[in-house]
Amino acid sequence: MKNLYPQNEPPLFAAFIAVLIVAGSIFGIDRLSGGVVRGYAREGGGAFWALANGATALVTESGALSGRRALEEENAALEGEIARRDESLTRFEALEDENAALREMANLAANDPGIAASVLSSLWSSPYGTFSIGVGSEEGVDEGSVVLTPGGFVLGIVTDVAAHTSLVEALFAPGNEVELTTNDIAFTAEGQGGGNARARVPRDAAVEARAVVLVPELASRPAGVVGAVESASSSAFTSVYIHLPVNVSVLRYVYVVTP
Amino acid sequence: MWSRPNTARVLLALAALVSVFVGPWWATLILAIALTLRYRAWEVIGIGLLMDILFMPFPVSLSFGALPWGTIIAAVLLFGLEPLRRQLLT
């Protein structure tokens, strides 16, 4: 059998020390400089994400990823003048969706001063429950700024700001503990990622499905909706499952409340 | 001193790199495992480092909650799978 094991690699221990020194230096410089390395990386990443999002939108709207049969039907329907009209209609609908999202944010702006921001990186890309948005310190965003969904639910908090991008940590990031209230019942929920959280409340607490949960420390803004309440007869506690009423993985715009 | 990179390794590494930006984090993990199972793939460290720098919401410190897990997992894969690679490839 052919020997595929590399023969001329550097000694493993020396390589390990080299990796340790390089990684330690990068993280050390980042820490001493107050996050400058991460800031530059995210600015660069922001340009890549904007490019990737544009390409994805183009491919999605053109229908290139539809099934073969759907494409054949679409091809037949898109002949001649009808094709151009359909294309215009699709474009109009996309713009209408975007307009509706921005209009919702304009309603938010009436109550809270802030800025609409495009979502650059998806929440599912990050193992830390974070995502990047396309506004930064130049646009008035600061660390601690609250990020809302177009409907006004708390999505997360800005934890790191660069010139034109910011990193947002989701309120329901995996392992994040959040103080919440619903129907005047206070409890601690643990984030599960993807806009979901789980909590345990005393069995006799009146928590109902579809009730809105609030975050007292963020001016009692809504943070999610109770999706399900489960209680075993042998347990003194009830499990409460909370979720955001929007699909966070497809959010294109968010609203950042500026201080 | 360095072995010549082959097409499969380059493609896997590129896929992992793109996955850091646009794919789910577990896809990057799977690609990193695939890379390190077959190759002593130093680029996996860079991919883990990039993931941490892009998404970590805190500066690195020695407390458990502020560790760069992307880089640590990449190092564990690269160095931890060495005995398995040695067994499989020789």
CSV table of C-alpha atoms in Angstrom, one decimal:
chain,number,residue,atom,x,y,z
A,1,MET,CA,0.0,0.0,0.0
A,2,LYS,CA,1.2,3.5,-0.9
A,3,ASN,CA,2.6,5.5,2.1
A,4,LEU,CA,0.6,8.7,2.1
A,5,TYR,CA,2.0,10.0,5.3
A,6,PRO,CA,4.0,13.3,4.7
A,7,GLN,CA,7.7,12.6,5.1
A,8,ASN,CA,9.2,16.1,5.2
A,9,GLU,CA,7.0,18.0,7.6
A,10,PRO,CA,8.4,20.0,10.5
A,11,PRO,CA,8.5,18.4,14.0
A,12,LEU,CA,5.1,18.4,15.6
A,13,PHE,CA,6.2,20.0,18.9
A,14,ALA,CA,8.1,22.8,17.2
A,15,ALA,CA,5.0,23.5,15.0
A,16,PHE,CA,2.8,23.5,18.0
A,17,ILE,CA,5.0,26.2,19.7
A,18,ALA,CA,5.0,28.2,16.5
A,19,VAL,CA,1.2,28.1,16.3
A,20,LEU,CA,1.0,29.1,19.9
A,21,ILE,CA,3.3,32.1,19.4
A,22,VAL,CA,1.5,33.3,16.2
A,23,ALA,CA,-2.0,32.9,17.6
A,24,GLY,CA,-1.0,34.4,21.0
A,25,SER,CA,0.6,37.4,19.3
A,26,ILE,CA,-2.5,38.1,17.2
A,27,PHE,CA,-4.9,37.9,20.1
A,28,GLY,CA,-2.4,39.8,22.4
A,29,ILE,CA,-2.1,42.7,19.9
A,30,ASP,CA,-5.9,42.7,19.6
A,31,ARG,CA,-6.4,42.8,23.3
A,32,LEU,CA,-3.8,45.5,23.9
A,33,SER,CA,-5.1,47.7,21.0
A,34,GLY,CA,-8.7,47.4,22.2
A,35,GLY,CA,-10.0,45.2,19.5
A,36,VAL,CA,-8.3,46.9,16.5
A,37,VAL,CA,-7.3,43.6,14.8
A,38,ARG,CA,-10.9,42.3,15.1
A,39,GLY,CA,-12.2,45.7,13.8
A,40,TYR,CA,-10.0,45.6,10.7
A,41,ALA,CA,-10.9,42.0,10.1
A,42,ARG,CA,-14.6,42.8,10.3
A,43,GLU,CA,-14.3,45.8,8.0
A,44,GLY,CA,-12.7,43.4,5.4
A,45,GLY,CA,-15.3,40.8,6.1
A,46,GLY,CA,-18.0,43.3,5.7
A,47,ALA,CA,-17.0,44.0,2.1
A,48,PHE,CA,-17.0,40.2,1.4
A,49,TRP,CA,-20.4,39.7,3.1
A,50,ALA,CA,-21.9,42.6,1.1
A,51,LEU,CA,-20.6,41.0,-2.1
A,52,ALA,CA,-21.8,37.6,-1.1
A,53,ASN,CA,-25.3,38.9,-0.1
A,54,GLY,CA,-25.6,40.7,-3.4
A,55,ALA,CA,-24.7,37.6,-5.3
A,56,THR,CA,-27.1,35.5,-3.3
A,57,ALA,CA,-29.9,38.0,-3.9
A,58,LEU,CA,-29.2,38.0,-7.6
A,59,VAL,CA,-29.2,34.2,-7.8
A,60,THR,CA,-32.3,33.8,-5.7
A,61,GLU,CA,-34.3,36.5,-7.6
A,62,SER,CA,-33.3,35.1,-11.0
A,63,GLY,CA,-34.7,31.7,-10.0
A,64,ALA,CA,-31.4,29.9,-10.9
A,65,LEU,CA,-31.7,27.5,-8.0
A,66,SER,CA,-35.3,26.4,-8.7
A,67,GLY,CA,-36.1,22.8,-9.6
A,68,ARG,CA,-35.9,21.7,-13.2
A,69,ARG,CA,-39.6,21.4,-13.6
A,70,ALA,CA,-40.3,24.8,-12.1
A,71,LEU,CA,-37.7,26.3,-14.4
A,72,GLU,CA,-39.3,24.7,-17.4
A,73,GLU,CA,-42.7,26.0,-16.4
A,74,GLU,CA,-41.2,29.4,-15.7
A,75,ASN,CA,-39.4,29.4,-19.0
A,76,ALA,CA,-42.6,28.8,-20.8
A,77,ALA,CA,-44.3,31.5,-18.9
A,78,LEU,CA,-41.5,34.0,-19.4
A,79,GLU,CA,-41.6,34.1,-23.2
A,80,GLY,CA,-41.8,37.4,-25.0
A,81,GLU,CA,-43.6,40.4,-23.4
A,82,ILE,CA,-45.1,38.3,-20.6
A,83,ALA,CA,-41.5,37.4,-19.5
A,84,ARG,CA,-40.5,41.0,-19.2
A,85,ARG,CA,-43.7,41.8,-17.2
A,86,ASP,CA,-43.2,38.9,-14.9
A,87,GLU,CA,-39.6,40.0,-14.3
A,88,SER,CA,-40.7,43.5,-13.5
A,89,LEU,CA,-43.4,42.2,-11.2
A,90,THR,CA,-40.8,40.0,-9.3
A,91,ARG,CA,-38.5,43.0,-9.0
A,92,PHE,CA,-41.5,45.1,-7.8
A,93,GLU,CA,-42.4,42.5,-5.1
A,94,ALA,CA,-38.8,42.4,-3.9
A,95,LEU,CA,-38.7,46.1,-3.6
A,96,GLU,CA,-42.1,46.1,-1.9
A,97,ASP,CA,-40.9,43.7,0.7
A,98,GLU,CA,-37.8,45.8,1.3
A,99,ASN,CA,-40.0,48.9,1.5
A,100,ALA,CA,-42.3,47.2,4.0
A,101,ALA,CA,-39.3,46.3,6.3
A,102,LEU,CA,-37.9,49.8,6.1
A,103,ARG,CA,-41.4,51.3,6.7
A,104,GLU,CA,-41.7,49.2,9.9
A,105,MET,CA,-38.4,50.6,10.9
A,106,ALA,CA,-39.6,54.2,10.2
A,107,ASN,CA,-42.4,53.5,12.7
A,108,LEU,CA,-39.7,52.4,15.2
A,109,ALA,CA,-37.8,55.6,14.6
A,110,ALA,CA,-40.8,57.6,15.6
A,111,ASN,CA,-40.4,56.2,19.2
A,112,ASP,CA,-36.6,55.5,19.5
A,113,PRO,CA,-33.9,57.5,17.7
A,114,GLY,CA,-31.8,55.1,15.7
A,115,ILE,CA,-30.6,53.8,12.4
A,116,ALA,CA,-31.6,51.0,10.1
A,117,ALA,CA,-28.8,48.6,9.3
A,118,SER,CA,-28.3,45.8,6.8
A,119,VAL,CA,-27.4,42.4,8.3
A,120,LEU,CA,-24.0,41.4,6.8
A,121,SER,CA,-23.3,37.9,8.3
A,122,SER,CA,-26.0,35.4,9.2
A,123,LEU,CA,-26.5,34.4,12.8
A,124,TRP,CA,-25.9,30.7,11.9
A,125,SER,CA,-22.3,31.5,10.7
A,126,SER,CA,-21.1,32.3,14.2
A,127,PRO,CA,-20.5,29.7,16.9
A,128,TYR,CA,-20.7,32.6,19.4
A,129,GLY,CA,-24.3,33.7,18.7
A,130,THR,CA,-23.1,36.9,17.0
A,131,PHE,CA,-23.6,38.6,13.7
A,132,SER,CA,-22.3,41.6,11.8
A,133,ILE,CA,-24.3,44.7,10.7
A,134,GLY,CA,-23.3,47.3,8.2
A,135,VAL,CA,-23.2,50.4,10.5
A,136,GLY,CA,-20.5,51.4,12.9
A,137,SER,CA,-19.1,54.3,15.0
A,138,GLU,CA,-19.2,56.7,11.9
A,139,GLU,CA,-23.0,56.2,11.8
A,140,GLY,CA,-23.4,56.9,15.6
A,141,VAL,CA,-23.5,53.3,16.8
A,142,ASP,CA,-21.9,52.6,20.2
A,143,GLU,CA,-21.1,49.6,22.3
A,144,GLY,CA,-24.2,48.7,24.2
A,145,SER,CA,-26.6,49.9,21.5
A,146,VAL,CA,-29.8,47.8,21.4
A,147,VAL,CA,-30.6,46.1,18.1
A,148,LEU,CA,-34.2,45.5,17.3
A,149,THR,CA,-36.1,43.4,14.7
A,150,PRO,CA,-38.2,45.4,12.2
A,151,GLY,CA,-41.2,44.6,14.5
A,152,GLY,CA,-39.4,46.1,17.6
A,153,PHE,CA,-38.3,42.9,19.4
A,154,VAL,CA,-34.9,42.9,21.0
A,155,LEU,CA,-32.5,41.0,18.8
A,156,GLY,CA,-29.2,41.7,20.6
A,157,ILE,CA,-26.7,44.2,21.9
A,158,VAL,CA,-23.8,45.8,20.0
A,159,THR,CA,-20.6,44.4,21.6
A,160,ASP,CA,-17.9,45.7,19.3
A,161,VAL,CA,-17.9,48.7,16.9
A,162,ALA,CA,-15.6,49.4,13.9
A,163,ALA,CA,-15.9,52.4,11.6
A,164,HIS,CA,-18.6,51.0,9.3
A,165,THR,CA,-19.5,47.6,10.8
A,166,SER,CA,-20.5,46.4,14.3
A,167,LEU,CA,-20.7,43.0,15.9
A,168,VAL,CA,-24.0,42.2,17.6
A,169,GLU,CA,-24.4,39.5,20.3
A,170,ALA,CA,-27.8,38.0,20.2
A,171,LEU,CA,-29.8,38.3,23.3
A,172,PHE,CA,-30.6,34.6,23.1
A,173,ALA,CA,-27.0,33.5,22.2
A,174,PRO,CA,-26.3,29.9,23.3
A,175,GLY,CA,-25.7,29.9,27.1
A,176,ASN,CA,-26.6,33.6,27.6
A,177,GLU,CA,-28.6,34.1,30.7
A,178,VAL,CA,-31.3,36.9,30.5
A,179,GLU,CA,-33.6,38.3,33.1
A,180,LEU,CA,-37.2,38.4,31.6
A,181,THR,CA,-40.7,39.1,32.7
A,182,THR,CA,-44.1,38.1,31.5
A,183,ASN,CA,-47.4,38.9,33.3
A,184,ASP,CA,-45.4,40.4,36.2
A,185,ILE,CA,-43.6,37.1,36.7
A,186,ALA,CA,-39.8,37.5,36.7
A,187,PHE,CA,-37.6,34.6,35.6
A,188,THR,CA,-34.2,33.8,34.1
A,189,ALA,CA,-34.0,32.3,30.6
A,190,GLU,CA,-31.1,30.6,29.0
A,191,GLY,CA,-30.4,31.4,25.3
A,192,GLN,CA,-30.4,28.4,22.9
A,193,GLY,CA,-29.3,30.2,19.8
A,194,GLY,CA,-31.4,31.0,16.7
A,195,GLY,CA,-33.6,33.4,18.5
A,196,ASN,CA,-34.8,30.7,21.0
A,197,ALA,CA,-34.5,30.6,24.8
A,198,ARG,CA,-35.7,28.2,27.6
A,199,ALA,CA,-36.6,29.0,31.2
A,200,ARG,CA,-37.9,27.2,34.3
A,201,VAL,CA,-40.6,28.9,36.3
A,202,PRO,CA,-42.4,27.6,39.4
A,203,ARG,CA,-45.2,25.3,38.5
A,204,ASP,CA,-48.0,27.6,39.8
A,205,ALA,CA,-46.7,30.7,37.9
A,206,ALA,CA,-49.3,31.8,35.3
A,207,VAL,CA,-47.2,31.7,32.2
A,208,GLU,CA,-49.2,31.2,29.0
A,209,ALA,CA,-48.4,30.3,25.5
A,210,ARG,CA,-48.3,33.3,23.1
A,211,ALA,CA,-47.6,35.8,26.0
A,212,VAL,CA,-45.0,38.4,25.2
A,213,VAL,CA,-41.8,38.4,27.3
A,214,LEU,CA,-40.1,41.6,28.2
A,215,VAL,CA,-36.5,42.6,29.2
A,216,PRO,CA,-36.7,44.8,32.3
A,217,GLU,CA,-33.1,46.0,32.0
A,218,LEU,CA,-33.7,47.2,28.4
A,219,ALA,CA,-36.6,49.5,29.2
A,220,SER,CA,-39.0,46.6,29.2
A,221,ARG,CA,-38.7,46.1,25.5
A,222,PRO,CA,-40.3,42.9,24.1
A,223,ALA,CA,-37.7,40.1,23.6
A,224,GLY,CA,-39.9,37.2,22.4
A,225,VAL,CA,-43.1,35.2,22.6
A,226,VAL,CA,-43.8,32.1,24.8
A,227,GLY,CA,-44.0,29.3,22.3
A,228,ALA,CA,-44.8,26.4,24.6
A,229,VAL,CA,-45.2,25.6,28.2
A,230,GLU,CA,-44.5,22.1,29.4
A,231,SER,CA,-45.0,20.7,32.9
A,232,ALA,CA,-44.4,17.2,34.1
A,233,SER,CA,-46.7,16.1,36.9
A,234,SER,CA,-43.7,15.0,39.0
A,235,SER,CA,-41.9,18.3,38.7
A,236,ALA,CA,-42.1,21.5,40.8
A,237,PHE,CA,-41.2,23.5,37.8
A,238,THR,CA,-42.6,24.3,34.4
A,239,SER,CA,-40.4,24.6,31.3
A,240,VAL,CA,-41.1,27.7,29.2
A,241,TYR,CA,-39.9,27.8,25.6
A,242,ILE,CA,-39.5,31.3,24.2
A,243,HIS,CA,-38.8,32.4,20.6
A,244,LEU,CA,-38.5,35.5,18.5
A,245,PRO,CA,-41.6,35.9,16.3
A,246,VAL,CA,-39.4,36.3,13.2
A,247,ASN,CA,-37.0,33.9,11.5
A,248,VAL,CA,-33.6,35.4,12.4
A,249,SER,CA,-31.7,33.6,9.7
A,250,VAL,CA,-33.5,35.5,6.9
A,251,LEU,CA,-33.5,38.9,8.5
A,252,ARG,CA,-32.0,41.4,6.0
A,253,TYR,CA,-32.5,44.6,8.0
A,254,VAL,CA,-32.4,45.5,11.7
A,255,TYR,CA,-32.9,48.7,13.7
A,256,VAL,CA,-30.1,50.0,16.0
A,257,VAL,CA,-31.3,52.3,18.8
A,258,THR,CA,-28.5,54.9,19.1
A,259,PRO,CA,-27.7,56.4,22.5
B,1,MET,CA,10.4,21.0,3.3
B,2,TRP,CA,6.7,21.5,2.6
B,3,SER,CA,4.8,18.9,0.6
B,4,ARG,CA,3.2,20.1,-2.6
B,5,PRO,CA,-0.6,20.9,-2.0
B,6,ASN,CA,-3.0,18.8,-4.1
B,7,THR,CA,-6.3,19.8,-5.6
B,8,ALA,CA,-8.5,18.1,-3.0
B,9,ARG,CA,-6.7,19.9,-0.2
B,10,VAL,CA,-6.9,23.3,-1.9
B,11,LEU,CA,-10.6,22.8,-2.7
B,12,LEU,CA,-11.4,21.7,0.9
B,13,ALA,CA,-9.5,24.6,2.3
B,14,LEU,CA,-11.2,27.1,0.0
B,15,ALA,CA,-14.6,25.6,0.9
B,16,ALA,CA,-13.8,25.9,4.6
B,17,LEU,CA,-12.7,29.5,4.1
B,18,VAL,CA,-15.9,30.5,2.2
B,19,SER,CA,-17.9,28.6,4.8
B,20,VAL,CA,-16.5,30.9,7.6
B,21,PHE,CA,-18.2,33.8,5.9
B,22,VAL,CA,-21.4,32.5,4.4
B,23,GLY,CA,-22.0,29.0,5.7
B,24,PRO,CA,-23.2,27.6,9.1
B,25,TRP,CA,-20.4,27.2,11.7
B,26,TRP,CA,-20.9,23.4,11.7
B,27,ALA,CA,-20.1,23.2,8.0
B,28,THR,CA,-16.8,24.9,8.6
B,29,LEU,CA,-16.2,22.4,11.4
B,30,ILE,CA,-17.0,19.4,9.2
B,31,LEU,CA,-14.7,20.7,6.5
B,32,ALA,CA,-11.9,21.3,9.0
B,33,ILE,CA,-12.3,17.7,10.3
B,34,ALA,CA,-12.2,16.4,6.7
B,35,LEU,CA,-9.0,18.3,6.1
B,36,THR,CA,-7.2,17.3,9.2
B,37,LEU,CA,-8.2,13.6,8.9
B,38,ARG,CA,-6.4,13.4,5.6
B,39,TYR,CA,-3.7,16.1,5.7
B,40,ARG,CA,-1.5,17.9,8.3
B,41,ALA,CA,-3.5,21.0,7.2
B,42,TRP,CA,-1.9,24.1,8.8
B,43,GLU,CA,-4.5,26.2,7.1
B,44,VAL,CA,-7.1,24.9,9.6
B,45,ILE,CA,-5.4,27.0,12.3
B,46,GLY,CA,-5.8,30.1,10.1
B,47,ILE,CA,-9.5,29.3,9.5
B,48,GLY,CA,-10.1,28.9,13.2
B,49,LEU,CA,-8.3,32.1,13.9
B,50,LEU,CA,-10.3,34.0,11.2
B,51,MET,CA,-13.6,32.6,12.7
B,52,ASP,CA,-12.6,33.9,16.2
B,53,ILE,CA,-11.5,37.3,14.9
B,54,LEU,CA,-14.7,37.8,12.9
B,55,PHE,CA,-17.3,36.6,15.4
B,56,MET,CA,-15.8,36.7,18.9
B,57,PRO,CA,-17.7,39.3,20.9
B,58,PHE,CA,-14.9,39.7,23.5
B,59,PRO,CA,-11.1,40.1,23.7
B,60,VAL,CA,-9.3,36.9,24.5
B,61,SER,CA,-8.4,36.3,28.1
B,62,LEU,CA,-7.5,33.2,30.1
B,63,SER,CA,-11.0,32.9,31.7
B,64,PHE,CA,-13.1,30.0,30.4
B,65,GLY,CA,-15.8,32.3,28.9
B,66,ALA,CA,-13.3,34.3,26.9
B,67,LEU,CA,-11.3,31.7,25.1
B,68,PRO,CA,-10.9,31.6,21.3
B,69,TRP,CA,-12.7,28.3,20.8
B,70,GLY,CA,-12.3,28.3,17.0
B,71,THR,CA,-8.5,28.4,17.2
B,72,ILE,CA,-8.4,25.9,20.1
B,73,ILE,CA,-10.6,23.4,18.3
B,74,ALA,CA,-8.5,23.9,15.1
B,75,ALA,CA,-5.3,23.2,17.1
B,76,VAL,CA,-6.9,20.1,18.8
B,77,LEU,CA,-7.9,18.8,15.3
B,78,LEU,CA,-4.6,19.4,13.7
B,79,PHE,CA,-2.4,18.1,16.5
B,80,GLY,CA,-4.8,15.6,18.2
B,81,LEU,CA,-5.5,13.8,14.9
B,82,GLU,CA,-1.8,13.3,14.2
B,83,PRO,CA,-1.7,9.7,15.6
B,84,LEU,CA,-4.8,8.7,13.6
B,85,ARG,CA,-3.3,10.2,10.5
B,86,ARG,CA,-0.1,8.3,11.1
B,87,GLN,CA,-2.1,5.1,11.4
B,88,LEU,CA,-4.3,5.7,8.5
B,89,LEU,CA,-1.8,7.0,6.0
B,90,THR,CA,1.2,4.7,6.5
